mmCIF file of C-alpha atoms in Angstrom:
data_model
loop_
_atom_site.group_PDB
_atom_site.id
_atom_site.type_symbol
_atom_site.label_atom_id
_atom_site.label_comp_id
_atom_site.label_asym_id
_atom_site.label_seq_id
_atom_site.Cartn_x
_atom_site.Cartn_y
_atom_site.Cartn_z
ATOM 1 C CA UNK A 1 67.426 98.228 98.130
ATOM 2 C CA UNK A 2 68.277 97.043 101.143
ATOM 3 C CA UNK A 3 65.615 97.296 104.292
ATOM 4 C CA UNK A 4 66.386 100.138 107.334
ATOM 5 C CA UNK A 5 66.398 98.275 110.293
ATOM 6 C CA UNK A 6 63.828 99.643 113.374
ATOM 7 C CA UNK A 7 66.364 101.273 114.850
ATOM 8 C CA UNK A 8 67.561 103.546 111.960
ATOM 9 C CA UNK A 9 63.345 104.127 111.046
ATOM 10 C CA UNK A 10 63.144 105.492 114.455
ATOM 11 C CA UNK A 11 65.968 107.356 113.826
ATOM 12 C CA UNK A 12 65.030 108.859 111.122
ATOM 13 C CA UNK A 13 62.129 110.334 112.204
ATOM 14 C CA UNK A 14 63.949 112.431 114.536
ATOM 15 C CA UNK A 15 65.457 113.731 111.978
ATOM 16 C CA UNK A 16 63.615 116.772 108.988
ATOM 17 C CA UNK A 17 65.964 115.610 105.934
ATOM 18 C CA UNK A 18 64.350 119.131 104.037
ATOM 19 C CA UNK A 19 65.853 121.112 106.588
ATOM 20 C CA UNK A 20 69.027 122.842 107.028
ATOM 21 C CA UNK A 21 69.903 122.935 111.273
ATOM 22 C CA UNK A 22 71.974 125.488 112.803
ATOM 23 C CA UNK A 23 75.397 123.615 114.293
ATOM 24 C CA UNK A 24 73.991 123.520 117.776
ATOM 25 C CA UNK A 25 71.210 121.548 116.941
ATOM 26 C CA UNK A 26 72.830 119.950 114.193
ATOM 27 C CA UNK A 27 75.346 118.421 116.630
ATOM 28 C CA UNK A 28 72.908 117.504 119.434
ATOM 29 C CA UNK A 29 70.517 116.157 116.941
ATOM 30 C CA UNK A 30 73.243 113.787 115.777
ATOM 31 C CA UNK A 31 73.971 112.734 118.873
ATOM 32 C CA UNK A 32 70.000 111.839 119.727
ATOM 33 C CA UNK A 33 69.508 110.263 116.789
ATOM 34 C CA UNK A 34 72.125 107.983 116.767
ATOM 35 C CA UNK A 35 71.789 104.388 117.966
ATOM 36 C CA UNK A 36 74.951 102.230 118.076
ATOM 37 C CA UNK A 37 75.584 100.026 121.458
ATOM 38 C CA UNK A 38 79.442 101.521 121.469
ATOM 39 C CA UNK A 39 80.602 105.048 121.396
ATOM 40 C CA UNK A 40 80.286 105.869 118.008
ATOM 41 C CA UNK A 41 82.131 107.939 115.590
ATOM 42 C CA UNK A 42 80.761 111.419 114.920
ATOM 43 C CA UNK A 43 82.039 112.605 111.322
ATOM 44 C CA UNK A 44 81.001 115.942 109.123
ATOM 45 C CA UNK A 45 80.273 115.475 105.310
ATOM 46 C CA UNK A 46 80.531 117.847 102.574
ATOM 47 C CA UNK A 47 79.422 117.880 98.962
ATOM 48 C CA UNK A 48 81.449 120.006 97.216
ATOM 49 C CA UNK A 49 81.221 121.853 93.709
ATOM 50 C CA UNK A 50 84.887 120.752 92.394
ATOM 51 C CA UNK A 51 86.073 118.544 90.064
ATOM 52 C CA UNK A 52 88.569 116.553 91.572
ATOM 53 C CA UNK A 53 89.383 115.019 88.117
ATOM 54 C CA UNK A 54 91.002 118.270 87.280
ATOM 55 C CA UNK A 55 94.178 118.814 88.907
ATOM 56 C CA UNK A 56 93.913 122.556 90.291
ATOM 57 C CA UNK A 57 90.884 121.146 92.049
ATOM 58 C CA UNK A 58 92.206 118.553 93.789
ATOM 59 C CA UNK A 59 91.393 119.159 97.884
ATOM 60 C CA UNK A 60 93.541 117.244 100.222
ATOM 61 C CA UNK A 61 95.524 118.054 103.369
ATOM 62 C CA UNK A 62 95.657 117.624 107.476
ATOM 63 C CA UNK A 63 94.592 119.416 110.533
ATOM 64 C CA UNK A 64 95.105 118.667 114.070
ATOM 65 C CA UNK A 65 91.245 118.806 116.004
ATOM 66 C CA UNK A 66 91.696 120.999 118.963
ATOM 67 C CA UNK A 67 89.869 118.128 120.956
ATOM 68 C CA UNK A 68 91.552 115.459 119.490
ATOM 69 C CA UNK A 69 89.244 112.375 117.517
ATOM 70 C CA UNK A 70 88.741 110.140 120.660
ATOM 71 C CA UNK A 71 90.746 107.692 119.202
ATOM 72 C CA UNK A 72 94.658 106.419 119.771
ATOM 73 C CA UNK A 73 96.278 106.142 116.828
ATOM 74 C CA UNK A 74 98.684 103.902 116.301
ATOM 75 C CA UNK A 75 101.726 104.723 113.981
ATOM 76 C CA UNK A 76 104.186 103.181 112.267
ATOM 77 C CA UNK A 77 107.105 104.881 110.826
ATOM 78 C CA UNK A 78 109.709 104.534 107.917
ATOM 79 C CA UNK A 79 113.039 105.920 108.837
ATOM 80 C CA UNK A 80 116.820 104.826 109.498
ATOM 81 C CA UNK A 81 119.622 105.215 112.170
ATOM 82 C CA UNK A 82 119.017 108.258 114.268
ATOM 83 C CA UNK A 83 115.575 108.950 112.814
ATOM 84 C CA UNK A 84 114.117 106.090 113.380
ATOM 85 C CA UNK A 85 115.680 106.321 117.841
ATOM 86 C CA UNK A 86 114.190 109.724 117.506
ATOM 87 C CA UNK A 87 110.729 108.106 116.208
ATOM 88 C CA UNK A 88 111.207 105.936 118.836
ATOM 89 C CA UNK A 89 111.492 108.245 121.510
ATOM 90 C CA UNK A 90 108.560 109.940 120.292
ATOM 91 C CA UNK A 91 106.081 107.399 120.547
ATOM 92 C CA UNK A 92 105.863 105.688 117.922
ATOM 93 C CA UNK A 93 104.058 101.861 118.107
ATOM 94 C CA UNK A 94 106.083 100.552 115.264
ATOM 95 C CA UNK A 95 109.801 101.867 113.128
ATOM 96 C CA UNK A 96 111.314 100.170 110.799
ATOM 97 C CA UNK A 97 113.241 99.998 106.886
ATOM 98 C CA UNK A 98 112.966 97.041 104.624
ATOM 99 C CA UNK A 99 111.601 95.059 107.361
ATOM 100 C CA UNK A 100 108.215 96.585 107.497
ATOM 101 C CA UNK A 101 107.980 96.646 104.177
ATOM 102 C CA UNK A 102 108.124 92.919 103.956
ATOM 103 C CA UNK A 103 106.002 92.163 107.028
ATOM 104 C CA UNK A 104 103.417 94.444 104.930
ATOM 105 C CA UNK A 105 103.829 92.960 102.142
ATOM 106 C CA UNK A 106 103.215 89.617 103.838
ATOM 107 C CA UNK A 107 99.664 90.992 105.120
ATOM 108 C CA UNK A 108 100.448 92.790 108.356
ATOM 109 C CA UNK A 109 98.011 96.296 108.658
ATOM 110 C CA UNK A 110 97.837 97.017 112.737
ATOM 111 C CA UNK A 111 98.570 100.176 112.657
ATOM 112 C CA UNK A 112 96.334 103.432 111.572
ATOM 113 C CA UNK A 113 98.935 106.140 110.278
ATOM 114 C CA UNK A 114 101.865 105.941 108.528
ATOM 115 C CA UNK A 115 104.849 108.429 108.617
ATOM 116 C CA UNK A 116 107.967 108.286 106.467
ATOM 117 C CA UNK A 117 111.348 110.287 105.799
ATOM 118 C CA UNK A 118 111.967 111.156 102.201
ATOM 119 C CA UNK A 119 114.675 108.619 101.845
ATOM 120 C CA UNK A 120 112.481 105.884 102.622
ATOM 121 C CA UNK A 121 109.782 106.627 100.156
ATOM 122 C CA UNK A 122 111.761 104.122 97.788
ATOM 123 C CA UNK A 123 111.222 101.732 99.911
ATOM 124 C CA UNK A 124 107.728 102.472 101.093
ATOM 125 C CA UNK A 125 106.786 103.229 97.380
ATOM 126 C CA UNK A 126 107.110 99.155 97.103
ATOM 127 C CA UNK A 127 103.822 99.342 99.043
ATOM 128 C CA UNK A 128 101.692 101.711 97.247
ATOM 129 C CA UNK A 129 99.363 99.377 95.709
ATOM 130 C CA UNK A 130 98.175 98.087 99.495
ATOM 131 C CA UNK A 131 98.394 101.044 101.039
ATOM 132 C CA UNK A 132 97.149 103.751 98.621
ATOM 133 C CA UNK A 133 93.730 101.971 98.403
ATOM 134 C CA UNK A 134 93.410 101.942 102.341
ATOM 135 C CA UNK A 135 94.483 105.974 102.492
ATOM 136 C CA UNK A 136 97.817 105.048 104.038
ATOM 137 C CA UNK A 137 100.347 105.984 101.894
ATOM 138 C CA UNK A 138 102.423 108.629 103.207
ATOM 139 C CA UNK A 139 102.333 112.208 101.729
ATOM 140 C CA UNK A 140 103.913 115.895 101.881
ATOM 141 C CA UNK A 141 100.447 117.549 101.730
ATOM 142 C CA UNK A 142 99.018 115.759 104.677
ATOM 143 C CA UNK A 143 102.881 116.080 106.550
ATOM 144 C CA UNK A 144 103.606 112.432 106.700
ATOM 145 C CA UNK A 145 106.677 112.677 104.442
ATOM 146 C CA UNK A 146 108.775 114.799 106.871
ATOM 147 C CA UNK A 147 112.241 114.428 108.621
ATOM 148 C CA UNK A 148 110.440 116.002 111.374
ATOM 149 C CA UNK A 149 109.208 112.641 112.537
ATOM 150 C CA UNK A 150 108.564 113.949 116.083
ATOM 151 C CA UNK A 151 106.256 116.768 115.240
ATOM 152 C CA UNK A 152 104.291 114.218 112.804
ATOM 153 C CA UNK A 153 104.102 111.757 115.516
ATOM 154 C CA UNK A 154 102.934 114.041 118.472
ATOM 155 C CA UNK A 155 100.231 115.740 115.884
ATOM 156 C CA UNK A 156 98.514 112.346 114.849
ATOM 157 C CA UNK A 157 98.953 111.589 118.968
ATOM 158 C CA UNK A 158 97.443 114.610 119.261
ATOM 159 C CA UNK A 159 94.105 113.967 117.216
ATOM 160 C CA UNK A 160 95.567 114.945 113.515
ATOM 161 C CA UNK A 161 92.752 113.788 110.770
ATOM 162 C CA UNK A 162 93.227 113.909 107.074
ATOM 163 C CA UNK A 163 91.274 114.924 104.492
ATOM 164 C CA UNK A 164 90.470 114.266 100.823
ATOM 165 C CA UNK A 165 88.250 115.270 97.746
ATOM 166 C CA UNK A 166 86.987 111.400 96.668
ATOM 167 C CA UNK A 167 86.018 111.283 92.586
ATOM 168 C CA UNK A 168 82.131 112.274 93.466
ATOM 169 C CA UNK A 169 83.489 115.519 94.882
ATOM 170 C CA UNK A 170 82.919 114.497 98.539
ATOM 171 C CA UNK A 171 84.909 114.593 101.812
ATOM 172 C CA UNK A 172 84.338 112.573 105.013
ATOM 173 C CA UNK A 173 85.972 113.697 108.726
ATOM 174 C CA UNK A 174 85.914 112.502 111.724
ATOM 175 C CA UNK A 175 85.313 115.041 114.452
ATOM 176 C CA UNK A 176 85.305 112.954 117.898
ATOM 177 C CA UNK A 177 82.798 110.531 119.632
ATOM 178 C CA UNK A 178 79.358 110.652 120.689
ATOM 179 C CA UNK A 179 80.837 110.537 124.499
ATOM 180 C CA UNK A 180 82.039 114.062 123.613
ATOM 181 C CA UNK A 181 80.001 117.387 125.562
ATOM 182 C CA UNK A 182 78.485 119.311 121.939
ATOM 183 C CA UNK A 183 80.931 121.853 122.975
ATOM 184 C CA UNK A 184 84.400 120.199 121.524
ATOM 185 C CA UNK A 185 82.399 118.650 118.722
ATOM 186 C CA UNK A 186 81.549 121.851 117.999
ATOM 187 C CA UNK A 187 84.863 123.608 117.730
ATOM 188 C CA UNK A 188 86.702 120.320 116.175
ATOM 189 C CA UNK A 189 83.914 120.684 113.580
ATOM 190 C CA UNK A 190 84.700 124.698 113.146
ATOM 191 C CA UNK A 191 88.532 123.698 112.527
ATOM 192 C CA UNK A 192 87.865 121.486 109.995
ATOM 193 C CA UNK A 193 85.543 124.015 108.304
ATOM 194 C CA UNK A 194 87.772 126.578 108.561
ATOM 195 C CA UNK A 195 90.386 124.228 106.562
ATOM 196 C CA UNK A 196 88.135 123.405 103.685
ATOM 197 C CA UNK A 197 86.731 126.607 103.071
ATOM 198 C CA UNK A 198 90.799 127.928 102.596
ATOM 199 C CA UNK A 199 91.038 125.018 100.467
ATOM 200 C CA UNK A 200 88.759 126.279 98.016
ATOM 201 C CA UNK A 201 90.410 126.046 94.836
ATOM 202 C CA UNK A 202 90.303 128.853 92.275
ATOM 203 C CA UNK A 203 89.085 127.196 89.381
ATOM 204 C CA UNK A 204 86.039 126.384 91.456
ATOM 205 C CA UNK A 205 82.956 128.163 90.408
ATOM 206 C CA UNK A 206 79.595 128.777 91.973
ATOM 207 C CA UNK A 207 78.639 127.705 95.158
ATOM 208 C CA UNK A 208 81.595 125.698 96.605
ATOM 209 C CA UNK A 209 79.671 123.514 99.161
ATOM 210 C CA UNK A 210 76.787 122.067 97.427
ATOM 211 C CA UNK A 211 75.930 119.983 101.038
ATOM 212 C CA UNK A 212 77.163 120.042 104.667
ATOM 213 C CA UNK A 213 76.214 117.269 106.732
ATOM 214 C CA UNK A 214 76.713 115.547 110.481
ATOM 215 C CA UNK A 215 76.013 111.919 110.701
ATOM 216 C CA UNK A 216 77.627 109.101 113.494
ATOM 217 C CA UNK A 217 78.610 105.815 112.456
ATOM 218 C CA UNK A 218 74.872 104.470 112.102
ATOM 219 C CA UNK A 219 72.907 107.645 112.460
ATOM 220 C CA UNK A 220 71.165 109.338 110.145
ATOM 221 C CA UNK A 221 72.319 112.421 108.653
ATOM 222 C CA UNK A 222 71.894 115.820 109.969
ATOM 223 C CA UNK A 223 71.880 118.599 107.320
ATOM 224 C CA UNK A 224 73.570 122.075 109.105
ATOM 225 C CA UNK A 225 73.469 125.504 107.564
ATOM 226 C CA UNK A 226 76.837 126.870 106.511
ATOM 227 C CA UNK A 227 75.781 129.971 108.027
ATOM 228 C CA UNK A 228 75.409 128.604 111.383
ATOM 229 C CA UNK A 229 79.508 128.162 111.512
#
């Protein structure tokens, strides 16, 4: 096992890892604890009791925080003729057919999302086996596979973050920056609660979140009670 560095010992102590904390102090607890020499990401973490191995339990989607991540996003979209001028007038960084599927293909990956139309998905289906493993392969359920390029490019603009149900049952978002007043971290995280909690599936049984935590990109994690939301 590898050693905890000073910094994250020290951190840990701040933090009671047998208690549950009320958002407020979850949040500003985060914040204290954490110990990076940039402004670090601030993401909530849930354990939940699904099986994602099952299809009807299968969680994943999109939601726009109302604060936005703290992050520009950089897009590149699939899309032809007056698509892709209409992508372009929206903002995107990159548009393209067959070309950017060869300059991926030869090893190219600055960009963050991707956004598609549906008759591009032949194309862009060349690329699943690089981009499925890094999360970027475009989808309906997340609203990447649209001919409404415009609205999908203002909402990632906008701070749109997808989420996801990995095999152990967990799910990882980002809800902003450390730079960011408790305030908007605490209503980005109450929008992305809100969202899982109407994802529930019904074949789930028992208690559907097992675990709830914040944690920043080196901090330790901060348990909060669901109650608290």
């Amino acid at each position: 096992m590898a050693k905890k560095s000073k910094k994250m010992q020290d951190a840990l102590k701040k933090v009671d890892n047998t208690k549950q904390y009320n958002l407020e102090e979850a949040i500003a607890l985060a914040k204290e604890a954490d110990y990076a020499k940039f402004d670090a990401t601030v993401e909530v973490a849930y354990r939940l009791n699904v099986d994602p191995k099952k299809a009807d339990q299968q969680i994943r989607g999109a939601v726009v925080l109302p604060n936005g991540t703290g992050k520009t996003q950089s897009v590149l979209v699939f899309a032809k003729g007056e698509k892709a001028k209409e992508a372009e007038a929206a903002g995107a960084d990159y548009v393209g057919d067959a070309d950017m599927v060869q300059k991926i293909q030869g090893g190219w990956f600055d960009f963050d999302v991707v956004v598609a139309t549906p008759d591009m998905m032949a194309e862009v289906g060349k690329l699943g086996r690089v981009l499925g493993p890094k999360g970027l392969m475009p989808n309906p359920k997340t609203g990447t596979v649209t001919m409404d390029v415009t609205k999908a490019i203002e909402e990632v603009k906008a701070g749109k973050v997808t989420y996801r149900v990995d095999p152990q049952g967990n799910i990882h978002v980002p809800i902003g920056k450390v730079s960011f007043e408790d305030a908007k971290l605490i209503e980005n995280l109450k929008t992305v609660h809100d969202v899982i909690l109407k994802a529930k599936p019904a074949a789930a049984k028992g208690t559907y979140i097992k675990n709830f935590v914040v944690t920043t990109t080196f901090g330790p994690a901060v348990k909060v009670d669901p109650q608290s939301v």
